[in-house]
Amino acid sequence: MSAALSVDSWKDQARSLSYRNQCFVGNRFVSAASGKTFTCVNPATGAPLTQVSAGDKEDVDRAVKAARAAFEKGVWSRIAGSERKKVLLRFADLMEKHATELALLETLDMGKPIGDSSTIDVPLSIQCIRWYAEAIDKIYDEIAPTPPNAISLIRREPLGVVGAVIPWNFPLLMGSWKIGPALATGNCMVVKPAEQSPLSMLRLAELAAEAGVPEGVFNVIPGYGETAGQALGRHMDVDAITFTGSTEVGKYFLKYAGESNMKQVSLECGGKTPNIIMADAPDLDAAAEAAAWGIFFNQGEVCNAGSRLIVEESVKDAVLEKIQKVAQILQPGDPLDPKTKMGAMVDETQMNRVLGYIEAGAKEGAKLAFGGKRVRAESGGYYIEPTLFDGVKNSMKIAQEEIFGPVLSTITFKDQDEAVKIGNDTIYGLAAAVWTKDINKAFKTSQALRAGVVWVNCFDNGHISSPFGGFKQSGFGRDKSLHAMEKYTQLKATWINIS
Ligand code: NAD
């Protein structure tokens, strides 16, 4: 696709872009009932992009009613899987047709490099929608091994109305991980994108309608978390919430469910990934390079970012030297320049939060090896240079709390047991990595690490066919793979008596 465009050409296209900026309900754009809007800001410049409808309780209610009506009519939920597949494949084709526009929206709205949006976020989102579309007419249900005088048919049924609450770091991709399996299995949805980055999701909903997703099946309510997000979480007619975001907000959704209709909740939350490099890593340079990308990719705004480098003492200096070299080529730049590898932080609040952690690290006695400052302030945007702390203790705030920025904490270990102990000493359990050429060590360590994904001699590798999600306070339920369908369906056993 368009990654080969020049910076000028991306900028020209950005100037001629029009934004969808209202709630999308019943396949139509409508203003928020209150008439209120909020400002969407380009984090690369600090300049406003557009005003977006600030959806609230009434708008969520309208969208849920539209979704419920569509679900009850059966225009989506009761048609053959092969019919839904056709529509979803058309949807993916339209995403592909409008890939440049979607990539631009993602970059302008959240500050990530256009090279990433156009070669990672958008293509992976398209792949995800296609994968679930293709899967849905190939999955069989079950017949239980009952005694011969009965047949028990075990079928997966859609849940009904699914509320999806999305974060700002990969708006399209995190959204697609939910939309793909939820729609493929026949549910109707109300999606609440993050207030920092609602634009790509609004356009996506319009494309879904154009592809033939019936009225009311896919609704989007932009708005703030405490208002629109909470209203969705507490709605009495929402059957399930699928959430990606912070652990703190994930816990709110459990509370909302408990205080409303006991809706099903699945949570993809934060992380503090240990990236364990042993002295016998098959290729130390490759390990160090992956460690650098593992924390600085997407400005460090990645749930599974390898934010704790747990490295064997004897090879630490060599590894840090290489990481610094990679960091030099990852200095923040204009997100619309295809050469840029690291863009802007999503907003001023997030930038200041990350700078606050850098200050806290230094105060606690960690050694700032490089980085640590805001850069490109003259652009009006929110950029932070790649930052590395050495001499970190795992008890320090920068090793325990999710920073969600380009800040790497280095902790050393002497033996495998210590590495695992440090790795697991966190409330999170989203991902972990281990680098060693000893197959026994690799297997034992990966077994002992409490995380939903463990990478061996690689970092952040994955595929839509492989599940993703957390242990501990990183959440529960899985995105991606056929397992994701489990959270959008419920089992019905139909017991037929044979007399
Ligand atoms: P966040 O928790 O602040 O917000 C996520 C969503 O929840 C947004 O749509 C927001 O508007 C909404 N929200 C916020 N407060 C709310 C409230 N009181 N009630 C209802 N909804 C509310 O997270 P974020 O800052 O957008 O994203 C960063 C977080 O997401 C990080 O913790 C990161 O680790 C996590 N994340 C996890 C995964 C994963 O797959 N595990 C993937 C991406 C991001």
mmCIF file with all atom_site columns, C-alpha atoms and ligand atoms in Angstrom, residues 165-170 174 177 192-196 223-230 243-247 249-250 252-253 256 268-271 302-304 350 402 404 430 468-470 474 479, ligand 1:
data_model
loop_
_atom_site.group_PDB
_atom_site.id
_atom_site.type_symbol
_atom_site.label_atom_id
_atom_site.label_alt_id
_atom_site.label_comp_id
_atom_site.label_asym_id
_atom_site.label_entity_id
_atom_site.label_seq_id
_atom_site.pdbx_PDB_ins_code
_atom_site.Cartn_x
_atom_site.Cartn_y
_atom_site.Cartn_z
_atom_site.occupancy
_atom_site.B_iso_or_equiv
_atom_site.pdbx_formal_charge
_atom_site.auth_seq_id
_atom_site.auth_comp_id
_atom_site.auth_asym_id
_atom_site.auth_atom_id
_atom_site.pdbx_PDB_model_num
ATOM   1  C CA  . VAL A 1 165 ? -14.549 -0.157  24.906 1.00 0.00 ? 165 VAL A CA  1
ATOM   2  C CA  . ILE A 1 166 ? -11.311 0.621   23.097 1.00 0.00 ? 166 ILE A CA  1
ATOM   3  C CA  . PRO A 1 167 ? -8.025  2.298   24.048 1.00 0.00 ? 167 PRO A CA  1
ATOM   4  C CA  . TRP A 1 168 ? -6.122  4.929   22.074 1.00 0.00 ? 168 TRP A CA  1
ATOM   5  C CA  . ASN A 1 169 ? -2.811  3.172   21.406 1.00 0.00 ? 169 ASN A CA  1
ATOM   6  C CA  . PHE A 1 170 ? -4.003  0.966   18.508 1.00 0.00 ? 170 PHE A CA  1
ATOM   7  C CA  . MET A 1 174 ? -7.720  -3.228  19.129 1.00 0.00 ? 174 MET A CA  1
ATOM   8  C CA  . TRP A 1 177 ? -9.752  -7.683  17.450 1.00 0.00 ? 177 TRP A CA  1
ATOM   9  C CA  . LYS A 1 192 ? -16.915 3.309   22.490 1.00 0.00 ? 192 LYS A CA  1
ATOM   10 C CA  . PRO A 1 193 ? -13.533 4.458   21.152 1.00 0.00 ? 193 PRO A CA  1
ATOM   11 C CA  . ALA A 1 194 ? -11.123 6.364   23.378 1.00 0.00 ? 194 ALA A CA  1
ATOM   12 C CA  . GLU A 1 195 ? -11.737 10.098  23.494 1.00 0.00 ? 195 GLU A CA  1
ATOM   13 C CA  . GLN A 1 196 ? -8.143  10.697  22.361 1.00 0.00 ? 196 GLN A CA  1
ATOM   14 C CA  . GLY A 1 223 ? -17.237 10.282  24.199 1.00 0.00 ? 223 GLY A CA  1
ATOM   15 C CA  . TYR A 1 224 ? -15.465 10.308  27.519 1.00 0.00 ? 224 TYR A CA  1
ATOM   16 C CA  . GLY A 1 225 ? -14.879 7.248   29.635 1.00 0.00 ? 225 GLY A CA  1
ATOM   17 C CA  . GLU A 1 226 ? -16.633 8.468   32.762 1.00 0.00 ? 226 GLU A CA  1
ATOM   18 C CA  . THR A 1 227 ? -19.761 9.363   30.760 1.00 0.00 ? 227 THR A CA  1
ATOM   19 C CA  . ALA A 1 228 ? -20.217 7.272   27.601 1.00 0.00 ? 228 ALA A CA  1
ATOM   20 C CA  . GLY A 1 229 ? -17.961 4.424   28.790 1.00 0.00 ? 229 GLY A CA  1
ATOM   21 C CA  . GLN A 1 230 ? -19.653 4.176   32.152 1.00 0.00 ? 230 GLN A CA  1
ATOM   22 C CA  . PHE A 1 243 ? -12.730 -3.974  27.174 1.00 0.00 ? 243 PHE A CA  1
ATOM   23 C CA  . THR A 1 244 ? -9.155  -3.070  26.343 1.00 0.00 ? 244 THR A CA  1
ATOM   24 C CA  . GLY A 1 245 ? -7.496  -0.438  28.474 1.00 0.00 ? 245 GLY A CA  1
ATOM   25 C CA  . SER A 1 246 ? -5.889  0.115   31.835 1.00 0.00 ? 246 SER A CA  1
ATOM   26 C CA  . THR A 1 247 ? -6.227  -2.238  34.769 1.00 0.00 ? 247 THR A CA  1
ATOM   27 C CA  . VAL A 1 249 ? -10.595 1.106   34.370 1.00 0.00 ? 249 VAL A CA  1
ATOM   28 C CA  . GLY A 1 250 ? -10.960 -2.641  33.797 1.00 0.00 ? 250 GLY A CA  1
ATOM   29 C CA  . TYR A 1 252 ? -14.540 -0.271  37.051 1.00 0.00 ? 252 TYR A CA  1
ATOM   30 C CA  . PHE A 1 253 ? -16.192 -2.453  34.421 1.00 0.00 ? 253 PHE A CA  1
ATOM   31 C CA  . TYR A 1 256 ? -20.466 -1.627  36.690 1.00 0.00 ? 256 TYR A CA  1
ATOM   32 C CA  . GLU A 1 268 ? -7.473  -6.883  28.169 1.00 0.00 ? 268 GLU A CA  1
ATOM   33 C CA  . CYS A 1 269 ? -5.553  -4.650  30.537 1.00 0.00 ? 269 CYS A CA  1
ATOM   34 C CA  . GLY A 1 270 ? -2.093  -3.336  31.324 1.00 0.00 ? 270 GLY A CA  1
ATOM   35 C CA  . GLY A 1 271 ? 1.294   -4.996  31.465 1.00 0.00 ? 271 GLY A CA  1
ATOM   36 C CA  . VAL A 1 302 ? 2.026   -0.767  23.952 1.00 0.00 ? 302 VAL A CA  1
ATOM   37 C CA  . CYS A 1 303 ? 0.333   -2.962  26.546 1.00 0.00 ? 303 CYS A CA  1
ATOM   38 C CA  . ASN A 1 304 ? 2.956   -5.700  26.122 1.00 0.00 ? 304 ASN A CA  1
ATOM   39 C CA  . GLN A 1 350 ? 0.227   11.224  28.699 1.00 0.00 ? 350 GLN A CA  1
ATOM   40 C CA  . GLU A 1 402 ? 2.903   0.716   33.779 1.00 0.00 ? 402 GLU A CA  1
ATOM   41 C CA  . PHE A 1 404 ? 3.102   3.481   28.813 1.00 0.00 ? 404 PHE A CA  1
ATOM   42 C CA  . LEU A 1 430 ? 0.267   -10.031 29.937 1.00 0.00 ? 430 LEU A CA  1
ATOM   43 C CA  . PHE A 1 468 ? -3.490  -12.805 23.164 1.00 0.00 ? 468 PHE A CA  1
ATOM   44 C CA  . GLY A 1 469 ? -4.454  -11.808 26.687 1.00 0.00 ? 469 GLY A CA  1
ATOM   45 C CA  . GLY A 1 470 ? -3.370  -11.698 30.264 1.00 0.00 ? 470 GLY A CA  1
ATOM   46 C CA  . SER A 1 474 ? -3.645  -7.990  32.996 1.00 0.00 ? 474 SER A CA  1
ATOM   47 C CA  . ASP A 1 479 ? -8.426  -11.626 21.815 1.00 0.00 ? 479 ASP A CA  1
HETATM 48 P P1  . NAD B 2 .   ? -7.960  3.681   29.726 1.00 0.00 ? 1   NAD B P1  1
HETATM 49 O O1  . NAD B 2 .   ? -8.250  2.571   30.648 1.00 0.00 ? 1   NAD B O1  1
HETATM 50 O O2  . NAD B 2 .   ? -7.738  5.027   30.282 1.00 0.00 ? 1   NAD B O2  1
HETATM 51 O O3  . NAD B 2 .   ? -9.144  3.852   28.668 1.00 0.00 ? 1   NAD B O3  1
HETATM 52 C C1  . NAD B 2 .   ? -9.590  2.771   27.907 1.00 0.00 ? 1   NAD B C1  1
HETATM 53 C C2  . NAD B 2 .   ? -11.029 3.033   27.520 1.00 0.00 ? 1   NAD B C2  1
HETATM 54 O O4  . NAD B 2 .   ? -11.813 3.082   28.692 1.00 0.00 ? 1   NAD B O4  1
HETATM 55 C C3  . NAD B 2 .   ? -11.257 4.362   26.779 1.00 0.00 ? 1   NAD B C3  1
HETATM 56 O O5  . NAD B 2 .   ? -12.224 4.193   25.786 1.00 0.00 ? 1   NAD B O5  1
HETATM 57 C C4  . NAD B 2 .   ? -11.771 5.253   27.883 1.00 0.00 ? 1   NAD B C4  1
HETATM 58 O O6  . NAD B 2 .   ? -12.584 6.313   27.426 1.00 0.00 ? 1   NAD B O6  1
HETATM 59 C C5  . NAD B 2 .   ? -12.562 4.292   28.740 1.00 0.00 ? 1   NAD B C5  1
HETATM 60 N N1  . NAD B 2 .   ? -12.692 4.727   30.128 1.00 0.00 ? 1   NAD B N1  1
HETATM 61 C C6  . NAD B 2 .   ? -11.815 5.488   30.843 1.00 0.00 ? 1   NAD B C6  1
HETATM 62 N N2  . NAD B 2 .   ? -12.301 5.706   32.081 1.00 0.00 ? 1   NAD B N2  1
HETATM 63 C C7  . NAD B 2 .   ? -13.507 5.084   32.146 1.00 0.00 ? 1   NAD B C7  1
HETATM 64 C C8  . NAD B 2 .   ? -14.494 4.962   33.155 1.00 0.00 ? 1   NAD B C8  1
HETATM 65 N N3  . NAD B 2 .   ? -14.358 5.530   34.357 1.00 0.00 ? 1   NAD B N3  1
HETATM 66 N N4  . NAD B 2 .   ? -15.594 4.219   32.887 1.00 0.00 ? 1   NAD B N4  1
HETATM 67 C C9  . NAD B 2 .   ? -15.766 3.646   31.668 1.00 0.00 ? 1   NAD B C9  1
HETATM 68 N N5  . NAD B 2 .   ? -14.875 3.761   30.675 1.00 0.00 ? 1   NAD B N5  1
HETATM 69 C C10 . NAD B 2 .   ? -13.761 4.464   30.906 1.00 0.00 ? 1   NAD B C10 1
HETATM 70 O O7  . NAD B 2 .   ? -6.761  3.177   28.837 1.00 0.00 ? 1   NAD B O7  1
HETATM 71 P P2  . NAD B 2 .   ? -6.009  3.963   27.697 1.00 0.00 ? 1   NAD B P2  1
HETATM 72 O O8  . NAD B 2 .   ? -5.215  5.029   28.370 1.00 0.00 ? 1   NAD B O8  1
HETATM 73 O O9  . NAD B 2 .   ? -6.940  4.329   26.591 1.00 0.00 ? 1   NAD B O9  1
HETATM 74 O O10 . NAD B 2 .   ? -5.071  2.833   27.110 1.00 0.00 ? 1   NAD B O10 1
HETATM 75 C C11 . NAD B 2 .   ? -3.920  2.458   27.727 1.00 0.00 ? 1   NAD B C11 1
HETATM 76 C C12 . NAD B 2 .   ? -4.118  1.219   28.559 1.00 0.00 ? 1   NAD B C12 1
HETATM 77 O O11 . NAD B 2 .   ? -4.662  0.185   27.737 1.00 0.00 ? 1   NAD B O11 1
HETATM 78 C C13 . NAD B 2 .   ? -2.825  0.663   29.094 1.00 0.00 ? 1   NAD B C13 1
HETATM 79 O O12 . NAD B 2 .   ? -2.999  0.274   30.425 1.00 0.00 ? 1   NAD B O12 1
HETATM 80 C C14 . NAD B 2 .   ? -2.560  -0.546  28.208 1.00 0.00 ? 1   NAD B C14 1
HETATM 81 O O13 . NAD B 2 .   ? -1.762  -1.519  28.783 1.00 0.00 ? 1   NAD B O13 1
HETATM 82 C C15 . NAD B 2 .   ? -3.939  -1.024  27.947 1.00 0.00 ? 1   NAD B C15 1
HETATM 83 N N6  . NAD B 2 .   ? -3.971  -1.865  26.744 1.00 0.00 ? 1   NAD B N6  1
HETATM 84 C C16 . NAD B 2 .   ? -4.094  -3.219  26.900 1.00 0.00 ? 1   NAD B C16 1
HETATM 85 C C17 . NAD B 2 .   ? -4.093  -4.042  25.785 1.00 0.00 ? 1   NAD B C17 1
HETATM 86 C C18 . NAD B 2 .   ? -4.253  -5.536  25.908 1.00 0.00 ? 1   NAD B C18 1
HETATM 87 O O14 . NAD B 2 .   ? -4.540  -6.181  24.899 1.00 0.00 ? 1   NAD B O14 1
HETATM 88 N N7  . NAD B 2 .   ? -4.090  -6.120  27.070 1.00 0.00 ? 1   NAD B N7  1
HETATM 89 C C19 . NAD B 2 .   ? -3.944  -3.500  24.510 1.00 0.00 ? 1   NAD B C19 1
HETATM 90 C C20 . NAD B 2 .   ? -3.823  -2.113  24.397 1.00 0.00 ? 1   NAD B C20 1
HETATM 91 C C21 . NAD B 2 .   ? -3.841  -1.306  25.529 1.00 0.00 ? 1   NAD B C21 1
#
